[in-house]
PDB file of C-alpha atoms in Angstrom:
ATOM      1  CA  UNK A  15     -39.008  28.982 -42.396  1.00 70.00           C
ATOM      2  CA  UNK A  16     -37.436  29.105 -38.748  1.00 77.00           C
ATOM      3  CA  UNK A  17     -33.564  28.758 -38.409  1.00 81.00           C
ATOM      4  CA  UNK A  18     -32.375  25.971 -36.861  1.00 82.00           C
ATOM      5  CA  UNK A  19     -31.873  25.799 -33.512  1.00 80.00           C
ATOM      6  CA  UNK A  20     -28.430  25.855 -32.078  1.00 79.00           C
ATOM      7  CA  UNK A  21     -26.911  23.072 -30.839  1.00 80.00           C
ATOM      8  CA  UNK A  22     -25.450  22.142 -26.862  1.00 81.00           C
ATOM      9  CA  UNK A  23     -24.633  19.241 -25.498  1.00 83.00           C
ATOM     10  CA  UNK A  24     -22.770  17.792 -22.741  1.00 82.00           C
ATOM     11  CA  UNK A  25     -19.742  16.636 -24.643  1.00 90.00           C
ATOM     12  CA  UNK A  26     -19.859  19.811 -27.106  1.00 90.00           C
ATOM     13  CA  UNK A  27     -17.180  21.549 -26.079  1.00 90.00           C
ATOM     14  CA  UNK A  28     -14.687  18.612 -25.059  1.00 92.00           C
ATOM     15  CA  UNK A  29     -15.514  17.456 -29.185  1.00 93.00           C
ATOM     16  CA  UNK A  30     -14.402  20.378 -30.426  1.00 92.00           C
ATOM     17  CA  UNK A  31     -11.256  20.681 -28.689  1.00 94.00           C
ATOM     18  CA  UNK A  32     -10.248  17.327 -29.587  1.00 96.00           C
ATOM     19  CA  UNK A  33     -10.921  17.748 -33.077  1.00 96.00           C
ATOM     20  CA  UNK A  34      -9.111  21.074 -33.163  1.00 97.00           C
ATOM     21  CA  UNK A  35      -5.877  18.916 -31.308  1.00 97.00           C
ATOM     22  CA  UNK A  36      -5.952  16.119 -33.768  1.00 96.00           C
ATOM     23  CA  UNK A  37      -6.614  18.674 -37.092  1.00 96.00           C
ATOM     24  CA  UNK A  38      -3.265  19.943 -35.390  1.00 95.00           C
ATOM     25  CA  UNK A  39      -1.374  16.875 -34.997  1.00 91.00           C
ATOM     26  CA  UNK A  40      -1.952  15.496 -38.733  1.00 88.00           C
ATOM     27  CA  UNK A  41      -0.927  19.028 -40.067  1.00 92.00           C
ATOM     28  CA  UNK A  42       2.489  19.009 -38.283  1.00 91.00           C
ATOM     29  CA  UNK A  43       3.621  15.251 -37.998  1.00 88.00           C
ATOM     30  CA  UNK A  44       4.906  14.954 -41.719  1.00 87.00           C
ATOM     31  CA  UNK A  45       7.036  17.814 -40.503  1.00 90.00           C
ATOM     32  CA  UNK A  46       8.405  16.315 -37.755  1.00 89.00           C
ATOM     33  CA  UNK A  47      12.004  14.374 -38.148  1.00 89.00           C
ATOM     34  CA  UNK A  48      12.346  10.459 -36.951  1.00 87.00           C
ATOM     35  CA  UNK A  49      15.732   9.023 -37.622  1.00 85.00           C
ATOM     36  CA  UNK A  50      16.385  11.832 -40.660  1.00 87.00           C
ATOM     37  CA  UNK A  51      12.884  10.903 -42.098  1.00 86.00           C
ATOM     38  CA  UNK A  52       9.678  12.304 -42.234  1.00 88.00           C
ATOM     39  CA  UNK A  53       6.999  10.710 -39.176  1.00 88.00           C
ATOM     40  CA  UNK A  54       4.900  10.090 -42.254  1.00 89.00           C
ATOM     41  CA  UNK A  55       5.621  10.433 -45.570  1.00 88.00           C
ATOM     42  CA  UNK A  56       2.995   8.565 -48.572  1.00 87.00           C
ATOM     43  CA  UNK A  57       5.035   8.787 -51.887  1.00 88.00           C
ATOM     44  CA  UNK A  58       2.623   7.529 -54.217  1.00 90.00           C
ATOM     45  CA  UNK A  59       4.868   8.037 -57.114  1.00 92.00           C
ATOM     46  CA  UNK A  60       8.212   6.285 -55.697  1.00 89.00           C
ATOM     47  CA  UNK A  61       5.456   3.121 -54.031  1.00 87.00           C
ATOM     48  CA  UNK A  62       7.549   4.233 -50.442  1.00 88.00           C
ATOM     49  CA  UNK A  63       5.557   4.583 -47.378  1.00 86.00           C
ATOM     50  CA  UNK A  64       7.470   6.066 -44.225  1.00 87.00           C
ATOM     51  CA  UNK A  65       5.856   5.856 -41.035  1.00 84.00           C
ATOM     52  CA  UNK A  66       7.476   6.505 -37.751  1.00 85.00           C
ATOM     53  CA  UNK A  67      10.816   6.538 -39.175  1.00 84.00           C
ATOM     54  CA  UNK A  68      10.383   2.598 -40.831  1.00 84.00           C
ATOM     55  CA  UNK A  69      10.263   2.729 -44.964  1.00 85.00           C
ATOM     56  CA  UNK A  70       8.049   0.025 -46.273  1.00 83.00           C
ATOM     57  CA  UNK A  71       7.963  -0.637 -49.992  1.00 85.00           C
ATOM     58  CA  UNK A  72       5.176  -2.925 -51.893  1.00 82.00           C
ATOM     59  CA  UNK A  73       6.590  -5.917 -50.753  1.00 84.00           C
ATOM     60  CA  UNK A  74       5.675  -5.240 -47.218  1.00 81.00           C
ATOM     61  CA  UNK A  75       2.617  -4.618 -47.914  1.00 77.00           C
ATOM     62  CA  UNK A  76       1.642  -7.500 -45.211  1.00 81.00           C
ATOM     63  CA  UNK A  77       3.615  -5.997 -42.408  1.00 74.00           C
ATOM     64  CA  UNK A  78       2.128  -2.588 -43.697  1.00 68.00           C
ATOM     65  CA  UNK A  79      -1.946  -4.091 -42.883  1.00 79.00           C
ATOM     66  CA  UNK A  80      -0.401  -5.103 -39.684  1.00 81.00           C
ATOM     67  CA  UNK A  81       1.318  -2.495 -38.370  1.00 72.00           C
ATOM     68  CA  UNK A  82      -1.728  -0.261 -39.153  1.00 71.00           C
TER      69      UNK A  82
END
């Protein structure tokens, strides 16, 4: 059985680097400080979402499906 051929394309190299860029910016925003908060903190446990410095609780869960 042959092994498969590799792949190139025209947009091969500009994919990767975004996806190594946004692997990076998910792994260091929760560590980033807004206002004395996380950028984004999901504590399942406590029902508090922080995004961006804003806390939403489950009442906002509305404003929460808009804002995303």
């Amino acid at each position: 059985m042959d092994a498969p051929a590799a792949v190139s394309s025209r947009f091969l190299r500009a994919r990767r680097i975004l996806a190594y860029v946004l692997i990076a910016v998910f792994t260091l925003l929760p560590y980033l400080a807004i206002n004395g908060k996380p950028a984004i903190l999901l504590n399942i446990a406590a029902r508090e979402f922080t995004l961006f410095g804003f806390t939403f609780l489950p009442t906002d869960t509305l404003l929460l499906a808009l804002f995303w």
